[in-house]
Amino acid sequence: MLLEEHHFTALQRASPRLLSLSLASRSEDLRWIGGTSSKGPNDNRQFGRDLLRGLADPHGRVGRRVAGCESMWRGLWTLVSRAARGPHSPRLCTRQGSGYPAPGSGATIFALSSGQGRCGIAVIRTSGPASGHALRSLTAPRDLPPARKACLRLLSDPRSGEPLDRALVLWFPGPQSFTGEDCAEFHVHGGPAVVSGVLQALGSVPGLRPAEAGEFTRRAFAHGKLSLTEVEGLADLIHAETEAQRRQALRQLDGELGDLCRGWAETLTKALAHVEAYIDFSEDDNLEEGVLDQADSEVRKLEVALGVHLRDARRGQRLRSGAHVVVAGPPNAGKSSLVNLLSRKPVSIVSPEPGTTRDVLETPVDLAGFPVLLSDTAGLREGVGPVEQEGVRRAQKRLEQADLILAVLDASDLASPASCNFLDTVVIPAGAGNPSGNSQRLLLVLNKSDLLPAGCSDPHPDLPSHLLLSCLTGEGLDGLLEALKKELAALCGDPSTGPLLTRSRHQHHLQGCLDALGQYKQARDLALAAEALRVARGHLSRLTGGGGTEEILDIIFRDFCVGK
Ligand SMILES: Nc1nc2c(ncn2[C@@H]2O[C@H](COP(=O)(O)OP(=O)(O)OP(=O)(O)O)[C@@H](O)[C@H]2O)c(=O)[nH]1
Ligand SMILES: [K+]
Ligand SMILES: [Mg+2]
């Protein structure tokens, strides 16, 4: 049962006054206890607002999860009308935006939404109240096409009447459009002259101006079409370069993270309702036993859930921005050869001279569908000149920051001092072959297997677990890629089921929420406990874009291209 505007009107007529009530939804065992109290009209203002928010579903509709019953509606209305008189009146509309104004809304924007340059088809779109007028002006004397149906039209310049192109046009009347506003799309032939002709023609229509980067998406956010996490998912999808990144971005665009946060926020709202009801009505006998215990147990469950996701947070961020894989080893082991092999391009200089690589050389690569930032480093050895020494220092620093170390040794030169030293100082401490340890991840690769005597399958059974490889012949590469894939999957998580926190912003708010829950548990006073719950819920709502700041929005939308 949806609570629409006319229900509110009916509620108002039905009962303007109510002394105490209990709202229950059998379907979800959602129990709301509240009402007016003798303490005056202000007491339940916050509760009314919380209730409204708690009942709002992802599209801003009110009361989707509440089974209809007359007394509940009456009570709800009392709370709502009281809340509405408060300083921050909730909106009682059936479609609710993010609460942020669309910057420059009122203007109609247009942009080329497909890529720049010569192409078969280019898509130009508009959003805003003058979209219909713009579409009519360019397709005159024809009228608007039916909504959301592609129609072939002759486009001409409204000033000169000069034909520009024969194009497919689409009309999306708001609110059923990407931005929630009236939108039009022109699928024109992708020649630069056609595109610039149509853009100029649109610019000549009164009320239209070129769009800023990300402005279409920003309007979609402002009109409640996308939550902030969905916007981030969209930005990531546009920038996704590997399959795993695409999967993760799509899940975020589908609103999974937002849904999760809203579910958590709902739990907090319930807990808060219980605590506030206790504050308001503890003297009444009507109040159910164990109301506070219920709030405590909800908070405990939430803490566990948040903890699980926070532990996973680094993985989601790695998947978004790439895992740091550092190739290290003694000089001449074939580190640069391996980097070139994995990145399929000549990133580093390879030479028989030990000490060839000096600086850290970074290259982004797609390894088995995972984004990786691969670093080649100087060979680790002592007693060298100042330049190489600096290279060794940088290599060691990079090793400390690695998500995964690809340790490379020359299989035919394991007894050399540099090899032994590397084994003792890097490989053994990292706990290679010790999967239970929480130590840094490391894959040990014995390169130049082609130099080993023929027929010897594993000449070094006493070493920590390792892979044999020949960069020269390519033997062992498939095995190495398989092992890398496993390591990366562990580092980045499975993008189709794994972690959802893709940005440090997400981690920050979840941690803030968890900290506030800690304060809730320690609070000796119920008012402080309620406040801690409000702070916790504020973090969740800022995560999805409710009550955040304009600066965060600016940062997020800056990443978008014009036309998106
Ligand atoms: N036989 C054989 N030679 C190899 C193999 N991989 C690399 N090499 C040779 O080993 C030498 C050193 O290779 P690099 O890739 O420069 O080694 P590196 O570890 O980067 O060396 P530094 O940067 O000097 O520390 C070159 O002459 C390579 O051609 C291999 O699998 N088999
Ligand atoms: K070398
Ligand atoms: Mg090198």
PDB file of N, CA and C in Angstrom, residues 112-124 188-196 199:
ATOM      1  N   LEU A 112      27.082  16.994 -27.008  1.00  0.00           N
ATOM      2  CA  LEU A 112      27.373  15.768 -27.741  1.00  0.00           C
ATOM      3  C   LEU A 112      27.648  14.700 -26.690  1.00  0.00           C
ATOM      4  N   SER A 113      26.850  13.630 -26.675  1.00  0.00           N
ATOM      5  CA  SER A 113      27.017  12.621 -25.620  1.00  0.00           C
ATOM      6  C   SER A 113      27.860  11.438 -26.065  1.00  0.00           C
ATOM      7  N   SER A 114      27.994  11.240 -27.380  1.00  0.00           N
ATOM      8  CA  SER A 114      28.877  10.166 -27.829  1.00  0.00           C
ATOM      9  C   SER A 114      30.292  10.733 -27.931  1.00  0.00           C
ATOM     10  N   GLY A 115      31.252   9.867 -28.247  1.00  0.00           N
ATOM     11  CA  GLY A 115      32.651  10.296 -28.264  1.00  0.00           C
ATOM     12  C   GLY A 115      32.945  11.341 -29.333  1.00  0.00           C
ATOM     13  N   GLN A 116      34.049  12.047 -29.127  1.00  0.00           N
ATOM     14  CA  GLN A 116      34.458  13.067 -30.089  1.00  0.00           C
ATOM     15  C   GLN A 116      35.046  12.383 -31.329  1.00  0.00           C
ATOM     16  N   GLY A 117      35.075  13.102 -32.427  1.00  0.00           N
ATOM     17  CA  GLY A 117      35.760  12.601 -33.617  1.00  0.00           C
ATOM     18  C   GLY A 117      34.802  11.964 -34.606  1.00  0.00           C
ATOM     19  N   ARG A 118      35.331  11.680 -35.812  1.00  0.00           N
ATOM     20  CA  ARG A 118      34.517  11.114 -36.876  1.00  0.00           C
ATOM     21  C   ARG A 118      33.990   9.744 -36.454  1.00  0.00           C
ATOM     22  N   CYS A 119      32.684   9.510 -36.640  1.00  0.00           N
ATOM     23  CA  CYS A 119      32.126   8.209 -36.286  1.00  0.00           C
ATOM     24  C   CYS A 119      30.851   8.007 -37.074  1.00  0.00           C
ATOM     25  N   GLY A 120      30.318   6.776 -37.050  1.00  0.00           N
ATOM     26  CA  GLY A 120      29.117   6.475 -37.821  1.00  0.00           C
ATOM     27  C   GLY A 120      27.926   7.297 -37.347  1.00  0.00           C
ATOM     28  N   ILE A 121      27.641   7.199 -36.075  1.00  0.00           N
ATOM     29  CA  ILE A 121      26.499   7.904 -35.498  1.00  0.00           C
ATOM     30  C   ILE A 121      26.979   8.700 -34.286  1.00  0.00           C
ATOM     31  N   ALA A 122      26.526   9.931 -34.167  1.00  0.00           N
ATOM     32  CA  ALA A 122      26.827  10.720 -32.972  1.00  0.00           C
ATOM     33  C   ALA A 122      25.508  11.023 -32.275  1.00  0.00           C
ATOM     34  N   VAL A 123      25.528  10.995 -30.946  1.00  0.00           N
ATOM     35  CA  VAL A 123      24.300  11.261 -30.190  1.00  0.00           C
ATOM     36  C   VAL A 123      24.425  12.607 -29.481  1.00  0.00           C
ATOM     37  N   ILE A 124      23.458  13.476 -29.788  1.00  0.00           N
ATOM     38  CA  ILE A 124      23.422  14.785 -29.133  1.00  0.00           C
ATOM     39  C   ILE A 124      22.164  14.799 -28.284  1.00  0.00           C
ATOM     40  N   VAL A 188      22.566  11.614 -35.003  1.00  0.00           N
ATOM     41  CA  VAL A 188      22.912  12.187 -36.313  1.00  0.00           C
ATOM     42  C   VAL A 188      24.084  11.434 -36.928  1.00  0.00           C
ATOM     43  N   HIS A 189      24.361  11.677 -38.211  1.00  0.00           N
ATOM     44  CA  HIS A 189      25.558  11.098 -38.811  1.00  0.00           C
ATOM     45  C   HIS A 189      26.774  11.756 -38.172  1.00  0.00           C
ATOM     46  N   GLY A 190      27.822  10.934 -37.925  1.00  0.00           N
ATOM     47  CA  GLY A 190      28.888  11.386 -37.037  1.00  0.00           C
ATOM     48  C   GLY A 190      29.951  12.272 -37.651  1.00  0.00           C
ATOM     49  N   GLY A 191      29.706  12.895 -38.793  1.00  0.00           N
ATOM     50  CA  GLY A 191      30.720  13.795 -39.359  1.00  0.00           C
ATOM     51  C   GLY A 191      30.839  15.064 -38.525  1.00  0.00           C
ATOM     52  N   PRO A 192      32.044  15.622 -38.416  1.00  0.00           N
ATOM     53  CA  PRO A 192      32.231  16.817 -37.593  1.00  0.00           C
ATOM     54  C   PRO A 192      31.343  17.989 -38.025  1.00  0.00           C
ATOM     55  N   ALA A 193      31.102  18.142 -39.346  1.00  0.00           N
ATOM     56  CA  ALA A 193      30.302  19.284 -39.813  1.00  0.00           C
ATOM     57  C   ALA A 193      28.843  19.127 -39.393  1.00  0.00           C
ATOM     58  N   VAL A 194      28.340  17.873 -39.470  1.00  0.00           N
ATOM     59  CA  VAL A 194      26.953  17.640 -39.060  1.00  0.00           C
ATOM     60  C   VAL A 194      26.810  17.942 -37.565  1.00  0.00           C
ATOM     61  N   VAL A 195      27.750  17.375 -36.783  1.00  0.00           N
ATOM     62  CA  VAL A 195      27.670  17.544 -35.325  1.00  0.00           C
ATOM     63  C   VAL A 195      27.729  19.029 -34.960  1.00  0.00           C
ATOM     64  N   SER A 196      28.685  19.750 -35.529  1.00  0.00           N
ATOM     65  CA  SER A 196      28.801  21.160 -35.133  1.00  0.00           C
ATOM     66  C   SER A 196      27.605  21.954 -35.653  1.00  0.00           C
ATOM     67  N   LEU A 199      24.803  21.251 -33.163  1.00  0.00           N
ATOM     68  CA  LEU A 199      25.096  21.911 -31.887  1.00  0.00           C
ATOM     69  C   LEU A 199      24.853  23.418 -32.002  1.00  0.00           C
TER      70      LEU A 199
END
